[in-house]
CSV table of C-alpha atoms (C1' of nucleotides) in Angstrom, one decimal:
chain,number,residue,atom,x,y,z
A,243,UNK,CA,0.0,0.0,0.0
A,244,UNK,CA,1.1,3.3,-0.6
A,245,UNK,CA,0.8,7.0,0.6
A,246,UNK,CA,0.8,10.3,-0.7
A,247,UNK,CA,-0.1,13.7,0.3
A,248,UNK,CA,-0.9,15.4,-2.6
A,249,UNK,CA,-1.3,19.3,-0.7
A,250,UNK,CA,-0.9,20.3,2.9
A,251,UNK,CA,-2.7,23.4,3.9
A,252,UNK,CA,-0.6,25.8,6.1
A,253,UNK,CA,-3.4,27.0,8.3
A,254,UNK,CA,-5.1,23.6,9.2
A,255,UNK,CA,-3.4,20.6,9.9
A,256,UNK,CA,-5.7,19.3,7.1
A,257,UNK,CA,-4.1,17.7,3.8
A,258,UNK,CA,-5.7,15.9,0.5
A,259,UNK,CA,-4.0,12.5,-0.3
A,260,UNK,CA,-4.4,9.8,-2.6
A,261,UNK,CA,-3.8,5.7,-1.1
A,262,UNK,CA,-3.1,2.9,-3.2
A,263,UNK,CA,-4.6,-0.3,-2.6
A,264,UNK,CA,-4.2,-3.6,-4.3
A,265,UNK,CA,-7.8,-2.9,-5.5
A,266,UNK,CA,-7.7,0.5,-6.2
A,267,UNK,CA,-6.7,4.2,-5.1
A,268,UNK,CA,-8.9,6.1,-2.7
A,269,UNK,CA,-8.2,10.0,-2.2
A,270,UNK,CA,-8.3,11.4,1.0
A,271,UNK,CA,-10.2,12.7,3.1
A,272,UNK,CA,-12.2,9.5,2.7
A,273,UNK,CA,-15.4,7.9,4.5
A,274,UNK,CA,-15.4,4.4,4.0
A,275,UNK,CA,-19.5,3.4,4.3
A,276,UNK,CA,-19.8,0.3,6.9
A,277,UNK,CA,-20.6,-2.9,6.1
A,278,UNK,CA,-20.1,-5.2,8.9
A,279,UNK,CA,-21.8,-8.6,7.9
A,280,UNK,CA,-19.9,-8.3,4.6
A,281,UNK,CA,-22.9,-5.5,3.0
A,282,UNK,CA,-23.2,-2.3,3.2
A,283,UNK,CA,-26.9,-2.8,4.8
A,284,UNK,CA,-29.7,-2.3,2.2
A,285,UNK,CA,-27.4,-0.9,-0.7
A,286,UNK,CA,-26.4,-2.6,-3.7
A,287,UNK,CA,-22.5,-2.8,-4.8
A,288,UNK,CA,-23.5,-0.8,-8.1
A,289,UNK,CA,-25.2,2.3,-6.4
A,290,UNK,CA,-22.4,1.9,-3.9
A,291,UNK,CA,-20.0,2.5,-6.4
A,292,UNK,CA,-21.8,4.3,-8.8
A,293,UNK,CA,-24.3,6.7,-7.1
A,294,UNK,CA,-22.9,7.2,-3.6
A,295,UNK,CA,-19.1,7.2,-5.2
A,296,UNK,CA,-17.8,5.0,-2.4
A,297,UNK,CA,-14.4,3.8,-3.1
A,298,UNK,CA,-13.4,1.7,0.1
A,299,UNK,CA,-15.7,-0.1,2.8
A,300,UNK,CA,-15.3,-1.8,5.9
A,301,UNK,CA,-16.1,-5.9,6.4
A,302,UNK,CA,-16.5,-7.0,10.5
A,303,UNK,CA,-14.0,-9.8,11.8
A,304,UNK,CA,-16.3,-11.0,14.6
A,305,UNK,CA,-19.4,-10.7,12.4
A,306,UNK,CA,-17.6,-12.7,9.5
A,307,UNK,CA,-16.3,-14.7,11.4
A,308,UNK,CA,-19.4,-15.8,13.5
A,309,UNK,CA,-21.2,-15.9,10.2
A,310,UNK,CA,-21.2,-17.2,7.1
A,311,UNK,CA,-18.0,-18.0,9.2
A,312,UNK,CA,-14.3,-17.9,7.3
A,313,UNK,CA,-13.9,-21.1,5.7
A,314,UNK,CA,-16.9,-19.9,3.7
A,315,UNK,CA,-15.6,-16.5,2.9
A,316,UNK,CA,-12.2,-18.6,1.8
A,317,UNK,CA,-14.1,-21.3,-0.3
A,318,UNK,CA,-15.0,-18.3,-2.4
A,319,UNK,CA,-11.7,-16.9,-2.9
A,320,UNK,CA,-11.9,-13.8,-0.2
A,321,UNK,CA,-14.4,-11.2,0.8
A,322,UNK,CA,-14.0,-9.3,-2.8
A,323,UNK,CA,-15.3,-12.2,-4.8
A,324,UNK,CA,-18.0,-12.9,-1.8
A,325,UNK,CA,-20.0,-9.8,-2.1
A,326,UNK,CA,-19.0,-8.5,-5.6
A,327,UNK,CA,-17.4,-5.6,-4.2
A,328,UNK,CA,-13.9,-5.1,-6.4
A,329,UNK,CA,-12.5,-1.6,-4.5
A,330,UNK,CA,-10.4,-1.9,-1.3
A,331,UNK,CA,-12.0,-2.9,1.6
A,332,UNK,CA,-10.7,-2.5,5.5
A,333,UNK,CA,-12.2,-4.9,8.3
A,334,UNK,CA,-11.9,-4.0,11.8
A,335,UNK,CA,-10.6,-7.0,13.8
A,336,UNK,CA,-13.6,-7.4,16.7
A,337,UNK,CA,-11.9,-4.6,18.8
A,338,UNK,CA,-15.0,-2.8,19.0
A,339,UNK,CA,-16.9,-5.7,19.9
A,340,UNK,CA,-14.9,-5.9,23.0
A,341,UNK,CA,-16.1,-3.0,24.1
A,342,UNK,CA,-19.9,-3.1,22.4
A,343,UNK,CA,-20.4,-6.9,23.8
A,344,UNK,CA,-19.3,-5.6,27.2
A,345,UNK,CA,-21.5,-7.8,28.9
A,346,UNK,CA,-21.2,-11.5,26.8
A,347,UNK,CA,-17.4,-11.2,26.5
A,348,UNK,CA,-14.3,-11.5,28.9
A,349,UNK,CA,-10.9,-10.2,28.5
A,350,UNK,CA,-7.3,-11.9,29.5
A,351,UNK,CA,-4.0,-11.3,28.3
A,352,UNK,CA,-4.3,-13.8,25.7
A,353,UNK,CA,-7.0,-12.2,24.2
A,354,UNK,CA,-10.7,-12.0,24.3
A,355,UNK,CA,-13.5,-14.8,25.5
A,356,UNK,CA,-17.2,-13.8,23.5
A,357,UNK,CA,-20.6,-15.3,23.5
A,358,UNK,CA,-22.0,-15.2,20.1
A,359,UNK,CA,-24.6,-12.8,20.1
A,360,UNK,CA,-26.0,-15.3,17.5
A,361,UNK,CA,-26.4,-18.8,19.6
A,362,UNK,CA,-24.3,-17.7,22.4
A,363,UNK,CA,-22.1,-20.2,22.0
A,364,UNK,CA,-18.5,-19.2,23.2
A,365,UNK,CA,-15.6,-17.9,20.9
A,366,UNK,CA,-11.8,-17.2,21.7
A,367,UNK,CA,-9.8,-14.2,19.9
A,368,UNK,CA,-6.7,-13.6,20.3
A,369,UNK,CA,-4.0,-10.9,18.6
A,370,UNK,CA,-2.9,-14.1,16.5
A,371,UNK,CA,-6.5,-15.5,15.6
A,372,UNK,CA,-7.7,-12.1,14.2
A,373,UNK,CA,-4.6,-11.9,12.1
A,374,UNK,CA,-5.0,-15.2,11.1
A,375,UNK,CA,-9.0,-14.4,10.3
A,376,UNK,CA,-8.5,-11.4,8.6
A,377,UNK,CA,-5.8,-13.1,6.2
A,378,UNK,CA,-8.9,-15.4,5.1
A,379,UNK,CA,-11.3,-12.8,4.7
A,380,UNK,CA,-8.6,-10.7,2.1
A,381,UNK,CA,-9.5,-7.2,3.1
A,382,UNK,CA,-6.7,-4.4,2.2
A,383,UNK,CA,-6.5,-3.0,5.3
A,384,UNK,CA,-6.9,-5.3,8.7
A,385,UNK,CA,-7.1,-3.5,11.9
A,386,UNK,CA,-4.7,-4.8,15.0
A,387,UNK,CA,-6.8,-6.5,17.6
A,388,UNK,CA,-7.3,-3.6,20.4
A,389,UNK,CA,-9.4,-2.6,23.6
A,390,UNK,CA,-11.9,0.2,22.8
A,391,UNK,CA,-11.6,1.6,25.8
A,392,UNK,CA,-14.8,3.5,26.9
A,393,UNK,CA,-15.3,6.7,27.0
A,394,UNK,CA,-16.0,7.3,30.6
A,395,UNK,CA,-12.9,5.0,31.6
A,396,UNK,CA,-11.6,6.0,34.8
A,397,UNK,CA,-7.5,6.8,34.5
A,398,UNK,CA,-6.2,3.3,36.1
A,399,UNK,CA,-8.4,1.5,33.7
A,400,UNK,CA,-7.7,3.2,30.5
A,401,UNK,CA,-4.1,2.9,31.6
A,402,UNK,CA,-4.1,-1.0,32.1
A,403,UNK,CA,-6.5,-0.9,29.0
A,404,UNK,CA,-3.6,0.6,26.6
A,405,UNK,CA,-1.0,-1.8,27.6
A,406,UNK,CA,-3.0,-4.8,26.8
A,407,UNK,CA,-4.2,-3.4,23.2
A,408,UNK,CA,-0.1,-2.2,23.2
A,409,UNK,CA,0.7,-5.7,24.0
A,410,UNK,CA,-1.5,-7.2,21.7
A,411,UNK,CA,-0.5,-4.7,18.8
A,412,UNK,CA,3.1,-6.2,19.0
A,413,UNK,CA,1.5,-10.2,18.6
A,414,UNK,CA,-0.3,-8.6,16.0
A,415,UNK,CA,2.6,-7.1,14.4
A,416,UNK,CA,4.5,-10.6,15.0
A,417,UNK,CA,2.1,-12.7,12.7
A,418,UNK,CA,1.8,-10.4,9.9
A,419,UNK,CA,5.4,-11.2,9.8
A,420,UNK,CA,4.5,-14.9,10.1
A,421,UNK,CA,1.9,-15.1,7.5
A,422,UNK,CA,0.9,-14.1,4.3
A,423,UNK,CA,-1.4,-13.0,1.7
A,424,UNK,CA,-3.9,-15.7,0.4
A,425,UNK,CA,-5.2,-13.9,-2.4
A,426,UNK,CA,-2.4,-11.6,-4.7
A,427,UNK,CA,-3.1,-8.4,-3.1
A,428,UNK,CA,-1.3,-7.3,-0.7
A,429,UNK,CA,-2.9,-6.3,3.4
A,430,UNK,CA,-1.4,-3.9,5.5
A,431,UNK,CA,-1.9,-3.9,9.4
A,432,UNK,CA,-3.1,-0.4,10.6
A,433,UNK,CA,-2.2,-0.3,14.7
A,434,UNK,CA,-4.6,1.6,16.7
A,435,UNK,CA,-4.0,4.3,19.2
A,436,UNK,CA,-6.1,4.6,22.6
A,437,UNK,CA,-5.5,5.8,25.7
A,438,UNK,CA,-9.0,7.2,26.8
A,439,UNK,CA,-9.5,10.8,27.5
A,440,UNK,CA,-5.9,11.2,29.3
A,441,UNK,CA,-3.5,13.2,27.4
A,442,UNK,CA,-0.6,11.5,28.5
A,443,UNK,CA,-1.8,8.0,27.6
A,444,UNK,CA,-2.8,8.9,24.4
A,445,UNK,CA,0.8,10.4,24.1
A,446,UNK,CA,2.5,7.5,24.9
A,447,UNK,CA,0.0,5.3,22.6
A,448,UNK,CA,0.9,7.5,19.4
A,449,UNK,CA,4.3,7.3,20.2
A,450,UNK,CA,4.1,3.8,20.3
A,451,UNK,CA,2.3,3.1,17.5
A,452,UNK,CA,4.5,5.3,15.3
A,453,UNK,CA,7.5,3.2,16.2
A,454,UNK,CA,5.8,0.4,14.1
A,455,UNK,CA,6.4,0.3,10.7
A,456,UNK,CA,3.2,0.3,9.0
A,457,UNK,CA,1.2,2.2,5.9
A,458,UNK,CA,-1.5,4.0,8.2
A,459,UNK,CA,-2.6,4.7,11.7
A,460,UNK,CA,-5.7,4.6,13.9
A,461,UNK,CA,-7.1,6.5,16.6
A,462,UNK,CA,-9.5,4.5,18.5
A,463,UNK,CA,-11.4,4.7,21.5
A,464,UNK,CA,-13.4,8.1,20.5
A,465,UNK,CA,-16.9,8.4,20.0
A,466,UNK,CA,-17.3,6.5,22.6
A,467,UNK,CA,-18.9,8.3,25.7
A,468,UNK,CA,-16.5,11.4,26.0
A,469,UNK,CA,-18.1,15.1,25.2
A,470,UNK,CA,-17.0,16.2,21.8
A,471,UNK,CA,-14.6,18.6,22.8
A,472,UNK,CA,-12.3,15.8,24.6
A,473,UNK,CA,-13.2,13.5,21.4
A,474,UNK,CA,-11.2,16.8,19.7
A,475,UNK,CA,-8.5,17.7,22.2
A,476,UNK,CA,-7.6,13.8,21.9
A,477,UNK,CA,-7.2,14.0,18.1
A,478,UNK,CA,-5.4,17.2,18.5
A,479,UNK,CA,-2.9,15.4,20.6
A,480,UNK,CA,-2.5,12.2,18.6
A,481,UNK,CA,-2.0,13.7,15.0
A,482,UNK,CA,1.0,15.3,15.4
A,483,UNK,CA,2.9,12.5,16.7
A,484,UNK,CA,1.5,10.2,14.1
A,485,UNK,CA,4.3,10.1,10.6
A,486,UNK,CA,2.8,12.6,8.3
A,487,UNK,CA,3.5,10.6,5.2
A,488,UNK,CA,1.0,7.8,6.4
A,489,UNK,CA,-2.9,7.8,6.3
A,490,UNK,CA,-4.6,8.5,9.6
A,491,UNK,CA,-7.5,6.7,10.5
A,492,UNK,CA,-10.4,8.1,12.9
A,493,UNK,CA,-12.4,5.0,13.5
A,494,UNK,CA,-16.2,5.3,14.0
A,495,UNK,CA,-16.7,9.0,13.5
A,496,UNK,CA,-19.1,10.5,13.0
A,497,UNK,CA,-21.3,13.3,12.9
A,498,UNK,CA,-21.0,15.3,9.4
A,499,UNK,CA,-19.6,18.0,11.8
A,500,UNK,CA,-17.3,15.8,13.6
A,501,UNK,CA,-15.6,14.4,10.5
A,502,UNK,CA,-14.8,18.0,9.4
A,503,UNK,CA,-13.3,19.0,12.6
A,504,UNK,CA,-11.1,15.9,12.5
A,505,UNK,CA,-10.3,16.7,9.0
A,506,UNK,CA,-9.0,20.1,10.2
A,507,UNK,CA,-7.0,18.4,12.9
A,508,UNK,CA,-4.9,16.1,10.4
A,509,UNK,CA,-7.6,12.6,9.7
A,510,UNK,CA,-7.8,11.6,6.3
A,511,UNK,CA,-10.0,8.6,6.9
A,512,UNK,CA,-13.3,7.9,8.6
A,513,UNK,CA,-16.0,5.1,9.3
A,514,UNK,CA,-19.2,5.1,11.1
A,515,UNK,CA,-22.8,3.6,11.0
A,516,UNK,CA,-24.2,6.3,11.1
A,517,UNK,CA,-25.1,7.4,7.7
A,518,UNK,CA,-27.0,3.8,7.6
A,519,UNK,CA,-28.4,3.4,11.0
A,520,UNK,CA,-30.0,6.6,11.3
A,521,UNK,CA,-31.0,6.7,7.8
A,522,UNK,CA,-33.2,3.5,8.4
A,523,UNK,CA,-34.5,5.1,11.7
A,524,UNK,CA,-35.7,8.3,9.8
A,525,UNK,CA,-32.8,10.6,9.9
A,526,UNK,CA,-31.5,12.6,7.1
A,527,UNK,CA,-28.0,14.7,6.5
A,528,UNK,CA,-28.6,17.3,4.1
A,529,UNK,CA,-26.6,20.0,3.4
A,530,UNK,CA,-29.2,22.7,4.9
A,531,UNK,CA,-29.1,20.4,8.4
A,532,UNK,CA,-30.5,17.2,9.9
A,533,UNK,CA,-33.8,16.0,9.1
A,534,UNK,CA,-36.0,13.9,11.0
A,535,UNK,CA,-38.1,12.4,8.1
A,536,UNK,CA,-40.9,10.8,10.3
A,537,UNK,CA,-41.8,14.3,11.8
A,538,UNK,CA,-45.3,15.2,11.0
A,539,UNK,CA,-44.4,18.5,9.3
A,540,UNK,CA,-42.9,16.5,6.1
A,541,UNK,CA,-46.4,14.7,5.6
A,542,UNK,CA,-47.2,16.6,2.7
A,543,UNK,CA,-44.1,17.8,1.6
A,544,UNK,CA,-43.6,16.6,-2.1
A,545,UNK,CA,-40.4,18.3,-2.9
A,546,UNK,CA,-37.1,15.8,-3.8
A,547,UNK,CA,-35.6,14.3,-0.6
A,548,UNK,CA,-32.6,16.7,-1.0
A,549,UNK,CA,-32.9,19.5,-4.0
A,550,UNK,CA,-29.0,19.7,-3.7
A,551,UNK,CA,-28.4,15.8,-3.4
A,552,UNK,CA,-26.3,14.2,-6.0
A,553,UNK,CA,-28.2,10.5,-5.5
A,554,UNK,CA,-30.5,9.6,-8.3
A,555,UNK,CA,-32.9,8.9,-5.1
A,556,UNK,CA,-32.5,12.5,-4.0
A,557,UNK,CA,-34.5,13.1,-7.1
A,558,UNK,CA,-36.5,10.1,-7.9
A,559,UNK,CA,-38.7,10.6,-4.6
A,560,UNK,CA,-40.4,13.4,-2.6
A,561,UNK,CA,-40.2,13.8,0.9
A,562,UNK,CA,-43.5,12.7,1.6
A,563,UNK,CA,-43.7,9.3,0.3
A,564,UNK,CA,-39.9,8.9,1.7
A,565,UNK,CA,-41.5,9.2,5.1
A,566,UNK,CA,-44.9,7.3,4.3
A,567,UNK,CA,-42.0,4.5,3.4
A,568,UNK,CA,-40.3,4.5,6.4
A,569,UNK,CA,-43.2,4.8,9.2
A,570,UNK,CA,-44.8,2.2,7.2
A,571,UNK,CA,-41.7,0.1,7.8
A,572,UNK,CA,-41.2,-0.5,3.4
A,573,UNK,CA,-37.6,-1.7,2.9
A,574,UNK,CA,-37.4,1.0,0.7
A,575,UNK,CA,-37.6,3.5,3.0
A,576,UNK,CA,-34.3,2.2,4.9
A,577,UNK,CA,-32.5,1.9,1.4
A,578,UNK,CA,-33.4,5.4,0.0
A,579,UNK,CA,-32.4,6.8,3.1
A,580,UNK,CA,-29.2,5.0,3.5
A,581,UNK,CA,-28.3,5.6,-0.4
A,582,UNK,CA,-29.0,9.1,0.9
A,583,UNK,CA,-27.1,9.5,3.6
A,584,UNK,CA,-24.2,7.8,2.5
A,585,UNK,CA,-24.0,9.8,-1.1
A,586,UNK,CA,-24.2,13.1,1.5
A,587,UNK,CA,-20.7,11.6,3.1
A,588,UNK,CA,-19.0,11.1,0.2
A,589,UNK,CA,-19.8,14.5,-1.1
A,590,UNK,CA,-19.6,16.0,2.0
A,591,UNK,CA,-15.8,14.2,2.3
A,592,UNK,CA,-15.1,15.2,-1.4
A,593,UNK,CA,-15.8,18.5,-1.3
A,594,UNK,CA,-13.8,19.1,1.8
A,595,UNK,CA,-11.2,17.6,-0.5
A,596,UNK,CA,-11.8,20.3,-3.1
A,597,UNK,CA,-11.3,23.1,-0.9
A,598,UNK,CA,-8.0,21.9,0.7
A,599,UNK,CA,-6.9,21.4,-3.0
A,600,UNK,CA,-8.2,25.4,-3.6
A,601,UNK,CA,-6.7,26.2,0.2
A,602,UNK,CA,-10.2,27.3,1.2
A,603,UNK,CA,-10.9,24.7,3.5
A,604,UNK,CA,-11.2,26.7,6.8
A,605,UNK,CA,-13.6,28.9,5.2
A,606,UNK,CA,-16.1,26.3,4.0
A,607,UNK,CA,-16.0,24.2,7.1
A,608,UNK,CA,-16.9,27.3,9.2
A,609,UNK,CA,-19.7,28.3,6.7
A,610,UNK,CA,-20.9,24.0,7.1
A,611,UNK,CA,-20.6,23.7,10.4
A,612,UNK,CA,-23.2,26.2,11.2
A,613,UNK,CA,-25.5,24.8,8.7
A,614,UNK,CA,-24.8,20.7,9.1
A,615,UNK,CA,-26.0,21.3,12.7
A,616,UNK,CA,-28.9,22.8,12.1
A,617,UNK,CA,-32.5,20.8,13.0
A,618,UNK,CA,-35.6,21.5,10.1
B,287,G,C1',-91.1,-14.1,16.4
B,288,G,C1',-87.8,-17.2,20.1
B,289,G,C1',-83.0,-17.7,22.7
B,290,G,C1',-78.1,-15.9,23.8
B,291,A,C1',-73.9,-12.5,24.1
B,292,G,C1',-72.2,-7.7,24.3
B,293,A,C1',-71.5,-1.9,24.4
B,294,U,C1',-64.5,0.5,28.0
B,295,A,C1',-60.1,6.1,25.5
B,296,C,C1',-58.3,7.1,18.0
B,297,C,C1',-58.8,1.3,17.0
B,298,A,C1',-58.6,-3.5,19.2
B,299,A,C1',-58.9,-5.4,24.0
B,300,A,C1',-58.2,-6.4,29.7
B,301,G,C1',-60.5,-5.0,34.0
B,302,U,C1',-66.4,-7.4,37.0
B,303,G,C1',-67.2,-2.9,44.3
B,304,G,C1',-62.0,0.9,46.7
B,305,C,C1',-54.8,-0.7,44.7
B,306,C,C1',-58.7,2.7,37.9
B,307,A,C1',-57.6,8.3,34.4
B,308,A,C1',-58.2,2.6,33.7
B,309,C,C1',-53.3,-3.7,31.9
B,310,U,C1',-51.7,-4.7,27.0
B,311,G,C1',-51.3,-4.4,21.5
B,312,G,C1',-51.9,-1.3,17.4
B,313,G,C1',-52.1,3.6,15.6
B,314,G,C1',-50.5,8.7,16.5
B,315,C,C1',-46.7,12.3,18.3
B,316,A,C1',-41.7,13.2,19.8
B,317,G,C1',-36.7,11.6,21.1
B,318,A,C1',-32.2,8.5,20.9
B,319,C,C1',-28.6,6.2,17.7
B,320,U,C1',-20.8,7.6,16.2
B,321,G,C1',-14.7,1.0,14.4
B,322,U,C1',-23.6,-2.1,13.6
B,323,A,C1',-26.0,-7.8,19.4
B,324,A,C1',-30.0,-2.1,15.8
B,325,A,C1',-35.4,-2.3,9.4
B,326,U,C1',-33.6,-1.1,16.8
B,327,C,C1',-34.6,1.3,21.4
B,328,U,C1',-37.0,5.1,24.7
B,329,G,C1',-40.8,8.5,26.3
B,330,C,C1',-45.7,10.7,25.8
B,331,U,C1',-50.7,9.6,24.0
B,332,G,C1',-58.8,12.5,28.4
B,333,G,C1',-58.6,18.1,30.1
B,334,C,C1',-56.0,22.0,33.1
B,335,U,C1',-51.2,22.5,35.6
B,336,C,C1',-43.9,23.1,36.2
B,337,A,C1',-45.7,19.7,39.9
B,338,U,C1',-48.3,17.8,44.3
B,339,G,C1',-53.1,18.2,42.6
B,340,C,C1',-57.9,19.3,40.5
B,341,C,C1',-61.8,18.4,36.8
B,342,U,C1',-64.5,15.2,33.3
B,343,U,C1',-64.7,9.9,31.5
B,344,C,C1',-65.9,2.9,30.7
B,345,G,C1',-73.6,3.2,25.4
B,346,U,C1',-77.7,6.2,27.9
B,347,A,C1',-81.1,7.6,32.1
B,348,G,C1',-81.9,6.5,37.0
B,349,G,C1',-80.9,3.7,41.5
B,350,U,C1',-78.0,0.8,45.6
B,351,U,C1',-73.4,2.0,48.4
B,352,C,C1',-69.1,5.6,52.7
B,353,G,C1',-67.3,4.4,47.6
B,354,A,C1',-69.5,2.0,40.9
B,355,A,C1',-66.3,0.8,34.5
B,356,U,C1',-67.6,-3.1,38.0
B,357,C,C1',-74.2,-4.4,41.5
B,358,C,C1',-79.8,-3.3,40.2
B,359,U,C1',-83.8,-1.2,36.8
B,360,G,C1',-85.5,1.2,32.3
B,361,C,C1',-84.0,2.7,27.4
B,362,U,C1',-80.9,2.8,22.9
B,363,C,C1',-77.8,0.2,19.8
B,364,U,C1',-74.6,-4.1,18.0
B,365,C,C1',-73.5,-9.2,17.2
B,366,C,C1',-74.6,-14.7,17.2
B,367,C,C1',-78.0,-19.0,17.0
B,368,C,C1',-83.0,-21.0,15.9
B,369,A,C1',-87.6,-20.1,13.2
RNA sequence: GGGGAGAUACCAAAGUGGCCAACUGGGGCAGACUGUAAAUCUGCUGGCUCAUGCCUUCGUAGGUUCGAAUCCUGCUCUCCCCA
């Protein structure tokens, strides 16, 4: 995988890139739509690449893994050739189902214990397993096998927390080494930076991570609990530490809003469910502010779901029937609004691209930010 | 014509003397959702009030009772069975 920065603005710590992957090049600022059980939920591969303009997308270890499981996902020659999807794709390694399956799962310093949140039957991960899994499944980019530690994690914990995902991060790192490719193309191992809320841990994380070797860099563990402006401080303390010359990843953010102030601060990559999630539950991101499609007030409003959109389904439907589909629970309802959503992100990400390129990037995201956040 | 069952809030449906402004669904209205245990979850849904509270409600008109959606009587209406 390769790297390059293509401009650095001098007033921002934000920079347009372009990555090479074995399946293709993805410029940066990117978001990479999520698709954990191995689809992007309700959107076909076509509009994905087509319509929305998607050019990478995340696949789930545990979720893969759990089901169709990965000697299925091997027996068809790797997650590309599974779900039809030919651009890069990242998966995270089940890091963030150690924190989400909190309750059904059990840490050690070998690795993780989970019940299956399918049959609850019990499941053992380890730094070398997820390697091992994520080598099957053939993504581009594999995420080390870390603790997301929560947000509200009290100082002792997040500090035990870091050195087991720090520990694990070297096994990680150890069979990469071991192991190879199955499929042609090449994987790179992205390590992942926590440290909770404490300045000091996340510090020490970057630092660490940055003595690896590796073609990009996470920042985990945000997002998760802490108020936004500690979410920013954290980024603000990471970034610089990280190498310039290699991709940084913000994993699971965010907000419209959120991914611009992360841009600003030095990410060029982002992931997050919400563009899907709350698109099937009635929520909108338009370029004029959120909209809450199942509110009364868009009843009889027959103008395009977004004027300004540059989805075919931005056009193709009005408001109104957009929110007679989803309150009447129609499939199509979740899809339109996910196509939506996720077409917003990637213009919303290429745009911010265009004006670093034109060095007017501070200026747009001030005159977006006001309006992203607003409610109609 | 004869016999039987029933009428509860927007709809359906519990409740058969005080714990009932009334279980529960649905519908309606709002909210949440950040590396997806999520086409999920939460709240509200007679009126007034920030709230304690107060007022008006269980077909309708009376009655019994300290107290009635619940018991009694008349009336109105609905459904089922037999002719």
């Amino acid at each position: 995988m390769d790297f390059s920065v293509e401009h650095q603005l001098v007033d921002s710590e934000a920079r347009a890139g372009l990555m090479s992957t074995g399946h293709g090049v993805v410029p940066t600022p990117i978001f990479m739509p999520v698709g954990t059980a191995g689809s992007v939920k309700g959107i076909h591969v076509k509009d994905l690449k087509e319509d929305i303009g998607a050019h990478i997308i995340l696949g789930n270890t545990y979720h893969l893994y759990l089901r169709p499981g990965t000697a299925i996902i091997e027996g068809a020659g790797g997650l590309h050739r599974f779900n039809g999807w030919n651009g890069p794709i990242l998966t995270d390694s089940g890091g963030y189902q150690v924190f989400s399956l909190g309750d059904i799962r059990k840490l050690t310093e070998e690795g993780a214990r989970f019940q299956s949140h399918i049959d609850g039957s019990y499941h053992m991960f380890t730094p070398e397993s997820v390697v091992d899994i994520q080598r099957k499944i053939g993504a581009d980019i594999i995420m080390a096998f870390d603790e997301c530690t929560p947000g509200d994690a009290p100082y002792d914990y997040a500090k035990k927390s870091l050195a087991l995902t720090q520990s694990w991060l070297e096994r990680c790192m150890e069979q990469m080494q071991k192991t190879h490719p199955l499929y042609g193309h090449s994987q790179s191992l992205f390590p992942i930076v926590q440290g909770g809320v404490y300045e000091d841990l996340r510090t020490q994380a970057a630092k660490h991570v940055a003595s690896f070797q590796a073609d990009g860099y996470a920042i985990g563990g945000l997002s998760v609990g802490e108020p936004e402006n500690v979410m920013y401080a954290m980024i603000e303390v990471v970034c610089p530490i990280l190498p310039k010359e290699k991709p940084r990843y913000l994993m699971g953010v965010g907000t419209p809003v959120n991914i611009l102030e992360a841009i600003d601060r030095g990410v060029d990559m982002f992931d997050c469910v919400m563009p899907t999630r709350n698109g099937r539950n009635g929520m909108l991101f338009t370029r004029e502010g959120i909209i809450n499609i199942k509110n009364k007030k868009w009843a009889d409003d027959f103008s395009p779901v977004d004027q300004e959109g540059t989805s075919y389904v931005d056009h193709q439907y009005c408001k109104a029937f957009l929110r007679h589909l989803i309150i009447s629970n129609e499939m199509l309802g979740a899809q339109i609004a996910s196509q939506h959503n996720l077409a917003f992100y990637l213009w919303l990400v290429r745009e911010a691209r265009n004006q670093i390129l034109c060095n007017n990037f501070k200026n747009w995201k001030e005159e977006m930010t006001k309006r992203l956040a607003c409610r109609l």
